[in-house]
Structure formats: structure tokens, C-alpha cells
Coordinates of C-alpha atoms and ligand atoms in Angstrom, one line a residue:
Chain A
X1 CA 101.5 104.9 182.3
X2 CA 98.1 105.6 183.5
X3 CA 96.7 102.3 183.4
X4 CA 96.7 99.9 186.0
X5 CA 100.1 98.6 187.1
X6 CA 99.2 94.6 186.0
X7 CA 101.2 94.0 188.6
X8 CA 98.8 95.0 191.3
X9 CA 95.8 92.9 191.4
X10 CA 92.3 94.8 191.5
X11 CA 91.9 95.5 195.4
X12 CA 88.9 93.9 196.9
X13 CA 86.0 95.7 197.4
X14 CA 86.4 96.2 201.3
X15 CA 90.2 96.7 201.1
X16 CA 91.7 99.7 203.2
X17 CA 94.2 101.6 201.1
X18 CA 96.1 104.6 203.0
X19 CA 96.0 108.3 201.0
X20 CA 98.8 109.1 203.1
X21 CA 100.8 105.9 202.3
X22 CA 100.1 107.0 199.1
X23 CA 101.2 110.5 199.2
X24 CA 104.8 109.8 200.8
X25 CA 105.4 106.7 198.5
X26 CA 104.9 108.7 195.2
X27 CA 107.6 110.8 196.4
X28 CA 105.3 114.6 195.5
X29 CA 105.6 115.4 199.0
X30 CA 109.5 116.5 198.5
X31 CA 108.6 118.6 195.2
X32 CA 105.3 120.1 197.1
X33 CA 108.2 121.2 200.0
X34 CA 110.8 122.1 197.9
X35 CA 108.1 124.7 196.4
X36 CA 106.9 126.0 199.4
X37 CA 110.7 126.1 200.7
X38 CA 112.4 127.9 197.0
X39 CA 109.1 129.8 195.8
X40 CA 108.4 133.3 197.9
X41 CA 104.4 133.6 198.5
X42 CA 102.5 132.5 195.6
X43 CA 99.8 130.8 198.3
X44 CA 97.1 130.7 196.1
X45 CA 99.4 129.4 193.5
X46 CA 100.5 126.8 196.0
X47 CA 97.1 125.4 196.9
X48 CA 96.0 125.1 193.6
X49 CA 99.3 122.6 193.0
X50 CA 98.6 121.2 196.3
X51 CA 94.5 120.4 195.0
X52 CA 95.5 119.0 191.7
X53 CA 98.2 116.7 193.3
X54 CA 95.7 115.6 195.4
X55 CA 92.9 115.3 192.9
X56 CA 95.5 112.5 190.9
X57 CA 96.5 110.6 194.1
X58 CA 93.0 109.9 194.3
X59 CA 92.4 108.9 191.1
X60 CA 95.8 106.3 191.9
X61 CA 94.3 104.9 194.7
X62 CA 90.0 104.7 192.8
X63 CA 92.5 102.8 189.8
X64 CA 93.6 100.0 192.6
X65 CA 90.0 99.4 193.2
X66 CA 89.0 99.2 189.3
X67 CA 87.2 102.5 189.1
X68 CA 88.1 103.8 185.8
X69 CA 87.2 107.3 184.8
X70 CA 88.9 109.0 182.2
X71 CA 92.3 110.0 182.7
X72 CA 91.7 113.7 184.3
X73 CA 92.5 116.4 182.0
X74 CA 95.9 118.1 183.1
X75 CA 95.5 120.7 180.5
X76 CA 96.4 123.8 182.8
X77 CA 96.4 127.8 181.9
X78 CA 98.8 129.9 184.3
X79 CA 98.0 133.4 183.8
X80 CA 100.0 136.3 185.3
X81 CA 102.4 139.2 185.0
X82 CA 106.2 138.5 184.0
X83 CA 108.0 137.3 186.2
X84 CA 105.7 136.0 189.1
X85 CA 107.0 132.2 188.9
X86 CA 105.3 131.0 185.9
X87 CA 107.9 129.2 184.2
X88 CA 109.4 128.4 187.4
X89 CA 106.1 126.8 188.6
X90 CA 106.1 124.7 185.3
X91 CA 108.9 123.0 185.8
X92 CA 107.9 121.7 189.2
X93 CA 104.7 120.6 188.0
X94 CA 106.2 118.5 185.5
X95 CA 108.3 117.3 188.0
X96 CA 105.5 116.0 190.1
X97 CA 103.4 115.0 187.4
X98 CA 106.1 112.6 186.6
X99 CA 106.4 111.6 190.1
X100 CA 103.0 110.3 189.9
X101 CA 103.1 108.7 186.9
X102 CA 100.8 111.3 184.3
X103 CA 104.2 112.1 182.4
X104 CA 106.8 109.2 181.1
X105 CA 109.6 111.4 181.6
X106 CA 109.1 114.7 183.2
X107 CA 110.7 116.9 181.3
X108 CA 109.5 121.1 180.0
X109 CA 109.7 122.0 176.5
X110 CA 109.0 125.8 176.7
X111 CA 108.1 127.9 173.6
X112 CA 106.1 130.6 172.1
X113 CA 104.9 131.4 168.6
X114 CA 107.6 131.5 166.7
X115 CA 108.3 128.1 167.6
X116 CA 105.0 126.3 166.4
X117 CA 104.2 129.3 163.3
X118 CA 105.6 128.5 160.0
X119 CA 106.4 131.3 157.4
X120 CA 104.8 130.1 154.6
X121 CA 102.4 128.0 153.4
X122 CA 102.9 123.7 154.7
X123 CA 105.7 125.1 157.0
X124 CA 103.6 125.6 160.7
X125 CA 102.7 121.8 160.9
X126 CA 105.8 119.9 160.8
X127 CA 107.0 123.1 163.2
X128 CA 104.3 122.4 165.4
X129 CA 104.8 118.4 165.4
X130 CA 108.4 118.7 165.9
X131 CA 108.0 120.6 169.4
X132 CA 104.7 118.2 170.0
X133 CA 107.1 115.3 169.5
X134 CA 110.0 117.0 171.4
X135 CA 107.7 117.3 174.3
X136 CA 105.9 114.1 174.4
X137 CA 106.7 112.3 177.7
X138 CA 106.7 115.6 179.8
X139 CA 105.5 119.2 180.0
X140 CA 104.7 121.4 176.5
X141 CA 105.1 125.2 178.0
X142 CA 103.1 127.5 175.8
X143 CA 105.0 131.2 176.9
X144 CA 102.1 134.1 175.9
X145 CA 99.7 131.5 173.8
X146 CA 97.3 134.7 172.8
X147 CA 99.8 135.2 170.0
X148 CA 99.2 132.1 168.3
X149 CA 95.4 133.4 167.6
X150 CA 95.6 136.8 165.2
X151 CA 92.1 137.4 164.3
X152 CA 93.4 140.7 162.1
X153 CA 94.4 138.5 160.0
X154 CA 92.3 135.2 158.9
X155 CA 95.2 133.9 156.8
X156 CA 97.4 133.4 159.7
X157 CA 99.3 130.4 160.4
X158 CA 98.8 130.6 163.9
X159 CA 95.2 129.3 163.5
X160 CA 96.6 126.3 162.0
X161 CA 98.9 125.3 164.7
X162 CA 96.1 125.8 167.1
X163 CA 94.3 123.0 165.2
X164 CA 97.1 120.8 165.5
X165 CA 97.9 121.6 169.2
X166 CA 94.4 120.8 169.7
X167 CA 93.9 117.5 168.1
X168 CA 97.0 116.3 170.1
X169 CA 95.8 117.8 173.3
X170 CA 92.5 115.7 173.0
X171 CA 94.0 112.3 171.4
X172 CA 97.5 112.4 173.4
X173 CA 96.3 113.0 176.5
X174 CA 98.7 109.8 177.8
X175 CA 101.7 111.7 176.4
X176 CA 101.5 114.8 177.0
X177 CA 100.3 118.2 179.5
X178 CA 100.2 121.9 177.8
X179 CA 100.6 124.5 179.6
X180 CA 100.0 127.8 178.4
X181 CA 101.0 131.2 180.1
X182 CA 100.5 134.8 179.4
X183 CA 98.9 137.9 180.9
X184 CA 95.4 137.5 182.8
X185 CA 92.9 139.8 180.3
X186 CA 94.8 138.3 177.1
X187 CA 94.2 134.9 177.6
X188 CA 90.9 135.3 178.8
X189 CA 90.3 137.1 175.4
X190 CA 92.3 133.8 173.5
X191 CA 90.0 131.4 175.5
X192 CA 86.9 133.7 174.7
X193 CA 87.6 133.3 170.7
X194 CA 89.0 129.7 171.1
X195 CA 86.2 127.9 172.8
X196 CA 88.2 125.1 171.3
X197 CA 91.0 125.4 173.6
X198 CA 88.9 126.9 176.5
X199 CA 87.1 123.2 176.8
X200 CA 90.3 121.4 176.7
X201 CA 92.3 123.1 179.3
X202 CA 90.7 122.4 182.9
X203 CA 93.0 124.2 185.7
X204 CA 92.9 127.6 185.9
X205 CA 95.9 129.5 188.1
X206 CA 96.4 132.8 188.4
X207 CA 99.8 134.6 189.5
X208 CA 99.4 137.5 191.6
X209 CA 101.9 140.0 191.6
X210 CA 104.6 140.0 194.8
X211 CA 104.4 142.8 197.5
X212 CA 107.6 144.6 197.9
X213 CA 108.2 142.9 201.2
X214 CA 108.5 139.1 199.7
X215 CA 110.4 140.6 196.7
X216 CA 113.3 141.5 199.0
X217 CA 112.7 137.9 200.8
X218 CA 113.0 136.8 196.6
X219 CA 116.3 139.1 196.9
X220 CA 117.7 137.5 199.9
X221 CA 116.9 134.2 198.8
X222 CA 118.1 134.7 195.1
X223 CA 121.3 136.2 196.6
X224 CA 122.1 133.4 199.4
X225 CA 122.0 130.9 196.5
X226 CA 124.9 132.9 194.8
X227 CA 126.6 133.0 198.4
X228 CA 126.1 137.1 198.4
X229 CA 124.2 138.8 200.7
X230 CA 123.1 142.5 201.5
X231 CA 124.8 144.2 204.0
X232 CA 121.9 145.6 206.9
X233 CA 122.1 149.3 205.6
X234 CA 122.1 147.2 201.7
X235 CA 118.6 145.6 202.9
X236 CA 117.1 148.8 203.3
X237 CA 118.4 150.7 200.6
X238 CA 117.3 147.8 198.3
X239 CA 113.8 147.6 199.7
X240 CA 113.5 151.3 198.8
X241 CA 114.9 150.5 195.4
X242 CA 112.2 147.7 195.0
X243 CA 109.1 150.5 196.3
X244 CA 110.2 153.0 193.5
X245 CA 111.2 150.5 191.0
X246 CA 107.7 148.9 191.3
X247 CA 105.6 152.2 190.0
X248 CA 108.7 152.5 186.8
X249 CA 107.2 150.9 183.4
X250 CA 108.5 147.3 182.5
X251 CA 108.6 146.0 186.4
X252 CA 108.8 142.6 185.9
X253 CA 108.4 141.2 189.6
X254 CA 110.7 138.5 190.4
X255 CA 112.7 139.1 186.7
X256 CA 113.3 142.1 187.5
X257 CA 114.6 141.3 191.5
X258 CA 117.6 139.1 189.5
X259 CA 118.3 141.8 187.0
X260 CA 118.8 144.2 189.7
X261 CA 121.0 142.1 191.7
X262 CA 123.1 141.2 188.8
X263 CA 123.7 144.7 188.2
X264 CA 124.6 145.2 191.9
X265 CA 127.0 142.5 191.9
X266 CA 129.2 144.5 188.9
X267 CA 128.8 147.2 191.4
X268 CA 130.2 145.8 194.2
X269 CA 132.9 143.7 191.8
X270 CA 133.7 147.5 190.6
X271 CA 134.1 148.8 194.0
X272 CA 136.3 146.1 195.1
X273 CA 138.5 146.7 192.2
X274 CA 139.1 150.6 192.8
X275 CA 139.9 149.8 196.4
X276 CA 142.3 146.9 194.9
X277 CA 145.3 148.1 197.4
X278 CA 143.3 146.8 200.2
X279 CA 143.4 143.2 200.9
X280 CA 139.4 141.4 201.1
X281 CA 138.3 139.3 203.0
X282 CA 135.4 136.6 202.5
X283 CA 133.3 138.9 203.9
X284 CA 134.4 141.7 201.6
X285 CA 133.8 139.3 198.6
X286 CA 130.0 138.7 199.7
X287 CA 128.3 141.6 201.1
X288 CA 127.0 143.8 199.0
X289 CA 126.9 147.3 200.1
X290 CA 124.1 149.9 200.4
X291 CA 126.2 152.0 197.9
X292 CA 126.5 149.0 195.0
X293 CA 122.3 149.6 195.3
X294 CA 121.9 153.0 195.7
X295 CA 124.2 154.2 192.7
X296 CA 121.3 152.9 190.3
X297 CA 119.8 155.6 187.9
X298 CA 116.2 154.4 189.9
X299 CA 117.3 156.9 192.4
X300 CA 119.4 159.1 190.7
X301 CA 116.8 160.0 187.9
X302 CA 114.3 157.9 188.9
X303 CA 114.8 156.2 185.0
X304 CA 115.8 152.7 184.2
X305 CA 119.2 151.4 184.4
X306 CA 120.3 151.2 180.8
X307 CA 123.5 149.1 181.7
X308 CA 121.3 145.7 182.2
X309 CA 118.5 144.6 180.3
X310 CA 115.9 145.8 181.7
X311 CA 114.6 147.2 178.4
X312 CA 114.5 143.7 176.8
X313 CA 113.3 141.7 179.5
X314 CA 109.8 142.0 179.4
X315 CA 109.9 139.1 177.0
X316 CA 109.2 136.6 178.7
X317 CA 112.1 134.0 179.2
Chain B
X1 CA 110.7 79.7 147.4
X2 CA 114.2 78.2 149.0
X3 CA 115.8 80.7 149.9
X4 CA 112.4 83.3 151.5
X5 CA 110.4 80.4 153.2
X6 CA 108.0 83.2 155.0
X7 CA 107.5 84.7 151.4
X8 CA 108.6 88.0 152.9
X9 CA 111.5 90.3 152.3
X10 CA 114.4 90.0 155.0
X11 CA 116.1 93.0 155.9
X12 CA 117.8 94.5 158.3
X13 CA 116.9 93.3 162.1
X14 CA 114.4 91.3 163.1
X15 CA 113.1 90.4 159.9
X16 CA 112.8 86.6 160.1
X17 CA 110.5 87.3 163.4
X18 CA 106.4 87.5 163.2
X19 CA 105.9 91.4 162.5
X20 CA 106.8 93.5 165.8
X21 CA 103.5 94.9 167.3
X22 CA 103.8 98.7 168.7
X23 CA 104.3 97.5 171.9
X24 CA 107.4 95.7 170.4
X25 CA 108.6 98.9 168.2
X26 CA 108.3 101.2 171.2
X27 CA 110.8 99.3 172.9
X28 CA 113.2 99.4 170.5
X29 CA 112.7 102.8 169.9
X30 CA 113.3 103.3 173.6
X31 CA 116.2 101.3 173.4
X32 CA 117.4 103.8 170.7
X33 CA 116.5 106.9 172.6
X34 CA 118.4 105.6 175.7
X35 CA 121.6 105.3 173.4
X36 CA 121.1 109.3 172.3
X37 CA 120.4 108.1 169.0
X38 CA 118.7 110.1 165.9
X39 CA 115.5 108.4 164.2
X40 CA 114.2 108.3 160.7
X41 CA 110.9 106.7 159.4
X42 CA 111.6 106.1 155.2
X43 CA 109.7 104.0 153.3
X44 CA 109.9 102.5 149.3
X45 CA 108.0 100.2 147.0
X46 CA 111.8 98.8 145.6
X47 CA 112.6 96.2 147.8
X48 CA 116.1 95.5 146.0
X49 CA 118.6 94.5 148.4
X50 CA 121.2 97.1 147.2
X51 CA 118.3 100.3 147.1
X52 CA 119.8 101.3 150.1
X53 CA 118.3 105.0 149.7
X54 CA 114.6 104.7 150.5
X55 CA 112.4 107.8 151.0
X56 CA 112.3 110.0 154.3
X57 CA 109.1 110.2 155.3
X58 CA 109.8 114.1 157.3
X59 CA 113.2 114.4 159.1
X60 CA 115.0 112.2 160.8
X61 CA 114.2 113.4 164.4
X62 CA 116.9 114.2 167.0
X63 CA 116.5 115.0 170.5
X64 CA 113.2 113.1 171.6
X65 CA 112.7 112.2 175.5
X66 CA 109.8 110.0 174.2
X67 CA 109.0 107.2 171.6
X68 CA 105.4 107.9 171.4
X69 CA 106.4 110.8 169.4
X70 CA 107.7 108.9 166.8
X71 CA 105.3 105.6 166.7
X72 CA 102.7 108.5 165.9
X73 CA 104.8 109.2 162.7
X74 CA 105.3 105.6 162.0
X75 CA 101.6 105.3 161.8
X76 CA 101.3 108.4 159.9
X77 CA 103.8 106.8 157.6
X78 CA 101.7 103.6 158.0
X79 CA 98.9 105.4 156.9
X80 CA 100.0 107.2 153.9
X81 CA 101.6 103.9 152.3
X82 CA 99.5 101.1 153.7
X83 CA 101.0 98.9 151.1
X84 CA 104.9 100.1 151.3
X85 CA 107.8 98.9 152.8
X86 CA 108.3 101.2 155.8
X87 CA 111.6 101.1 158.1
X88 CA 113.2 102.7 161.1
X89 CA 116.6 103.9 161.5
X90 CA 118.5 104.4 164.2
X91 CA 121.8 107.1 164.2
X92 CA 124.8 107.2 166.3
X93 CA 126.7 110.4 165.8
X94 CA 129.4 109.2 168.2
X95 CA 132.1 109.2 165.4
X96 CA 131.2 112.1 163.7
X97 CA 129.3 111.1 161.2
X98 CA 125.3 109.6 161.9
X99 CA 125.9 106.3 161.2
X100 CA 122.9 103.5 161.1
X101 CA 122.9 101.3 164.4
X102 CA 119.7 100.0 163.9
X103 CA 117.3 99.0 160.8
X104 CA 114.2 97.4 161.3
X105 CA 111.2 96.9 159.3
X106 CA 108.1 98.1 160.7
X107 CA 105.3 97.8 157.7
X108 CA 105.3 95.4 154.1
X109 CA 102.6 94.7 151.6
X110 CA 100.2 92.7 151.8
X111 CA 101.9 90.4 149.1
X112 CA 105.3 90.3 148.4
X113 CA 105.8 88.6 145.1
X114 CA 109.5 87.9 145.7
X115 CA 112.7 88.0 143.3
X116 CA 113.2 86.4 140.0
X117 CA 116.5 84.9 139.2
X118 CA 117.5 86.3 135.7
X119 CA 120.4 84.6 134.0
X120 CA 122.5 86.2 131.3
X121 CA 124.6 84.8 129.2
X122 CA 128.2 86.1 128.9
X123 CA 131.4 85.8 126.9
X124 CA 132.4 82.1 126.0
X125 CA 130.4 79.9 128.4
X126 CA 130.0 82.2 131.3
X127 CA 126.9 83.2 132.8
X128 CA 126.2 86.1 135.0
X129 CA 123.2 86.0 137.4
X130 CA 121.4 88.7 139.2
X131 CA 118.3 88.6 141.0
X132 CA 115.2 90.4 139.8
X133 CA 111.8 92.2 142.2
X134 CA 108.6 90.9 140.4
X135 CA 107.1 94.0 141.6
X136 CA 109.2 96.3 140.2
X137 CA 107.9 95.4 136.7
X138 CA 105.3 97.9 137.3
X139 CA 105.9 101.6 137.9
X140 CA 106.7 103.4 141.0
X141 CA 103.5 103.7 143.0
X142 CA 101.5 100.5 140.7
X143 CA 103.4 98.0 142.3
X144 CA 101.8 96.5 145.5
Ligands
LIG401 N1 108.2 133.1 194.4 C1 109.4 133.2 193.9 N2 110.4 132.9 194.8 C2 111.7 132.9 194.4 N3 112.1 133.2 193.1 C3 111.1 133.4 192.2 C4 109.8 133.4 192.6 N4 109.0 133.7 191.5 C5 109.9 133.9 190.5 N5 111.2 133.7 190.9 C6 112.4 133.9 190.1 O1 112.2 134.9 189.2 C7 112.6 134.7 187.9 C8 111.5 134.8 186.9 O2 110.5 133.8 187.1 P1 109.7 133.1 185.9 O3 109.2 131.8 186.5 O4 110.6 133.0 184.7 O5 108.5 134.1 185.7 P2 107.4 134.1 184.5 O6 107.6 132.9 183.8 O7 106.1 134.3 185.2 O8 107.8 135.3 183.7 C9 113.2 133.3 187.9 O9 114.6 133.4 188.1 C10 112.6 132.7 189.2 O10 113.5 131.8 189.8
LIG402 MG1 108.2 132.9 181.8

């Protein structure tokens, strides 16, 4: 994989080679547009991507010439509230680590602790090699990785898959990139205790939370991919559902965009259905209306719809 | 011997070939993952032709994008029983049941003592013959 092609002969010490030849041939610059396109805001997020696809271009093009270094770590930490694109993010950079050749395959194997930690004793390893093996050509996608480390408890299996997780991190780097995700101040806290991890991981990214304005571009967007959109008096209701739903507990971003439009979209589904002696049009059949928004219990009682699951979702998906 | 020239066991495929180096073994066992197929590592110090049981060495593994996943348990197997035979499997499910489309060995001892023929004699003038593993003389773990 990240050897030399032995196909290519070592390039001659005076030989031009072209970074931007290089950057539309390995095919990243569609993934790096297709992020800017799909994914609302996030800059910093993007530029980060942007630098680290850079970074391994160059190290392509220092390979043609024969100057090795060791295979950068990809080792990555993305740290952030729920639902500001982490997962999402994840995917696309296993895409375009494949596209340059640091994966085999490409693919995201996403867990959390309960799929690495055993429950008893000479169960975590072979839990933790099975997803290790599972992921080995692509992307291992460690959801809220603080809860592998307990330190209430120094008996804790989680300790032991960390061992694991970092023996292969060092010895497969060829085979494999973690990523682990989580909030900001927890995973600081698990690098802090696990200096072990800390020195292994070497990108840094940190999800910032949306404003209300490009959650309601996340709205739109989400809802012209589902062929619905808001009617005008729709947009406005639902920007003022985003500015109250943003100061009510469990508001998680971009999660909690979808959730609200699902529950819209049995609104408008219901509406439709008491008028059902009228006959719809297309148009009746997309647009949601400012009344399929404003009938949520955000402004009624300025509480939580209890109808979706916005209780549950806070776990990360 | 006439009928092992090599001196080694032969089973399964590939076995009259030079040992397959990893490079060789992860292609097969990309082959193998192309075809959606489940793989098991076993290994056994009873090289009978008809011990078609051997041990699992961990589960058969289903669902890999990858082979480098499993050449790591190969050489954990490898490891573990330096001086065993050590094979991989290969499992179609396609007809409802995981059925064996591959077998190959991957790891022997260092000496393979062979069989023994062992004749016995019968009713009348009859004679049965069977064939015989010098090695398993010895108990299970003693004998390479
Ligand atoms: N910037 C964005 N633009 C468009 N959709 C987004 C954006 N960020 C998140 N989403 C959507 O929000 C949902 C939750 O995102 P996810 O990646 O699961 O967040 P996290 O993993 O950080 O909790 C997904 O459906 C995703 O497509
Ligand atoms: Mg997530």
C-alpha cells in the first residue's frame, strides 16, 4: 500500500513532478468537494482535512523520489458536541484516505465500548480483535472513547482493550486509521490519563457547534434531499423553532435538525390526511407548512417533543 | 518413501507446492474474501488423513474487508504451535449450510515422520491394511 509502486522507477534527482497533477489524479479533489458541497460550515473542520490530504500527497510525491520517512501517523481525535458531523466526517475521511492509497479498502467500522469490553474475565480481547480485524483495510471509528478508560475502577476491562487497541495502533499502522470521537473536555481528560494513546494519535480536530443560521441551511439541505421543502412562512417558523430549541437540554445540533424534521414530516402527512377530500397536488405533497412546525411542544410549552426521540438521542449514533 | 517423495503430508490445496510465503497466503485469502466467504485458522498434531476435525484456533471469522486481519491470526496460530499442522478454511454459505471451498496448509513440523503401513491379518487368508502416523505414537502435544 504505502510502499513504492515497483512499478514506478525512483525519479531522478532533478525530475519535475506536478502536486497538482498529483492532486486531480488521486481522485481527493471530488471527496474534498463533495464535503464542502454536503457538509454546512464546519471551516475549520474542513481545513484541517484539506492540510492532512495535503500533508499525504506530499509524502506520494517525496516516495517517487526515494525519500522514505515513516508512514505519517493518521491516528486522528475528532472532538465535539453530538451531532456536529463527526461520524459524517469519518466516513469521508476514510473515503479519501483510500483514495490515496493509506487504506486498502476504505471502509468505517464504528463502535463504542461495549463493542471492544468484554464481561468477564478473557472475554475483552478477542472482542477487541474481532472489530480490529473487521476494520483492517479502512477506518476503526471509536464513538465517546473516554469510556473505555474507568479509573473508579482498576479492575476494568476497558484498560485492557486500550492495551490492545494500542499495540495495533503502533504495529498496524499499514492496515489500519482509529479514529476516536467524543466531547472536547472528556477526551482531553482520557488523553491526559492515557499518555499512551495521546502519543499515538497525531491530528487533532475540533467540531464547533453550528449557529442557528447554517442549522436551517442543514434543514433545507437535509429536506431537498428528501424532495420536501419549507414553505416561506415554514422557513421562519422553523428558524424560530431552531433559536429556542438551541437553549432546551439534549440539543444535539445537526441530530437534532433531522429529528425535528422527521417529526414535521408526520405533521404535514397528518394534515394532508384530515384534509383527505381535497385532491393534492405535488406541491401539496412537498411543502411543509409553517403549521407542521409550529404545532411542536417547543412552542407550546417550551418542553421537548415526547413523540420523537429526542430523549434517546443524545447517544451518539 | 513412494508414495510422499517431499516427505511431507499432502493435503488439501496446494500441498505438493514449496510452502506458500504470506505474500502467497494473502492472496488467497483475498481470493476468499472476494467470494464472501467465512475463514477459519485450526490447527492438529494428527495428521491422519480421515481426522477431518482439527482444532479452531478462535472463530471462524465472517465479514472481513481485509486479509491482513486474518494473516495476523495465522501467525498468532503460527506462534502458539510452531511445530503443528496449521490450515485455512474457506466457507461458502451460498447453500445454506458453510461448506469448505478451500483448504490449504499454511504451517508443518519441522519433521514429518510419515505413515507406517500396518498389515493385519484376517479370516482365512485375507489381509486388511491400514496406514499408520509414526508420530501419533506419542501423546497429544509430545509428538513433533
Ligand atoms: N455540516 C453538516 N451539514 C449537513 N448535515 C450535517 C452536518 N453535520 C451533521 N449533519 C447531519 O447531522 C446528522 C448527525 O451527524 P453525525 O455525523 O452523526 O454527528 P456526530 O457524529 O458528531 O454526533 C447526520 O445525519 C449528518 O448527516
Ligand atoms: Mg456520531
Amino acid at each position: 500500500m504505502s510502499e513504492t509502486d515497483p512499478l514506478h522507477a525512483i525519479l531522478a534527482d532533478d525530475a519535475p513532478v506536478n502536486l497538482e497533477a498529483e492532486f486531480e489524479s488521486s481522485n481527493v479533489k471530488e471527496v474534498l468537494d463533495k464535503l464542502d458541497r454536503e457538509l454546512i460550515g464546519l471551516k475549520p473542520v474542513k481545513t484541517r482535512i484539506r492540510e492532512i490530504a495535503a500533508l499525504l500527497l506530499v509524502d506520494r510525491l517525496r516516495k517517487q523520489f526515494a525519500l522514505t520517512s515513516a508512514t505519517p501517523t493518521l491516528h486522528m481525535n475528532f472532538t465535539g458536541n453530538p451531532g456536529t458531523g463527526k461520524t459524517t466526517v469519518a466516513m469521508r475521511m476514510a473515503e479519501i484516505l483510500h483514495r490515496l492509497g493509506y487504506v486498502r479498502e476504505g471502509h468505517l467500522v464504528s463502535v463504542t465500548r461495549d463493542d471492544l469490553v468484554g464481561q468477564y474475565i478473557g472475554h475483552t480481547a478477542p472482542k477487541t480483535k474481532e472489530v480490529i480485524k473487521k476494520a483492517m483495510g479502512g477506518v476503526l471509528f471509536i464513538d465517546e472513547a473516554y469510556y473505555l478508560y474507568k479509573p473508579e475502577n482498576e479492575r476494568d476491562y476497558g484498560a485492557e482493550s486500550i492495551e490492545i487497541l494500542l499495540q495495533v495502533m503502533e504495529n498496524n499502522r499499514d492496515d489500519l486509521v482509529v479514529i476516536l470521537a467524543g466531547y472536547k473536555d472528556r477526551m482531553d481528560k482520557f488523553f491526559h490519563s492515557n499518555p499512551g494513546m495521546r502519543s499515538r494519535v497525531a491530528h487533532h480536530i475540533d467540531f464547533p457547534d453550528y449557529s442557528a443560521d447554517e442549522l436551517l441551511h442543514i434543514a433545507k439541505l437535509m429536506l431537498a434531499a428528501q424532495n420536501y421543502r419549507f414553505s416561506p412562512d415554514a422557513e421562519k417558523a422553523f428558524f424560530n423553532y431552531i433559536s429556542i430549541r438551541m437553549t432546551l437540554e439534549h440539543f444535539a445540533n445537526a441530530r437534532s435538525v433531522r429529528n425535528a424534521l422527521d417529526r414535521a414530516r408526520l405533521r404535514q402527512a397528518n394534515r394532508l390526511f384530515a384534509n383527505a377530500s381535497k385532491s393534492l397536488s405535488k406541491t401539496d405533497l412537498m411543502t411543509l407548512e409553517a403549521e407542521d412546525i409550529l404545532a411542536s411542544r417547543v412552542f407550546v410549552e417550551g418542553k421537548l417533543d415526547m413523540d420523537g426521540d429526542e430523549g434517546s438521542d443524545i447517544v451518539a449514533d | 518413501m513412494m508414495t510422499n517423495p517431499n516427505g511431507i503430508v499432502t493435503q488439501g490445496q496446494f500441498s505438493f507446492l514449496p510452502a506458500l510465503t504470506d505474500a502467497q497466503i494473502t492472496a488467497q485469502l483475498k481470493y476468499a474474501l472476494k467470494h464472501g466467504w467465512a475463514i477459519g485458522v485450526e490447527y492438529t498434531d494428527d495428521p491422519h488423513p480421515r481426522n477431518t476435525y482439527w482444532e479452531m484456533f478462535g472463530n471462524p471469522m465472517f465479514d472481513l474487508k481485509d486479509a491482513a486481519g486474518i494473516l495476523m491470526e495465522i501467525n498468532n496460530c503460527r506462534k502458539t504451535f510452531p511445530n503443528h499442522y496449521i490450515r485455512v478454511t474457506a466457507f461458502s454459505s451460498l447453500r445454506g449450510v458453510e461448506s469448505p471451498t478451500m483448504s490449504y496448509i499454511v504451517n508443518r513440523p519441522k519433521k514429518e515422520p510419515g505413515f507406517g503401513l500396518v498389515r493385519q491379518e484376517a479370516e482365512g487368508r485375507s489381509m486388511r491394511y491400514t496406514i499408520h502416523s509414526y508420530a501419533t505414537d506419542k501423546p497429544e502435544g509430545e509428538r513433533y
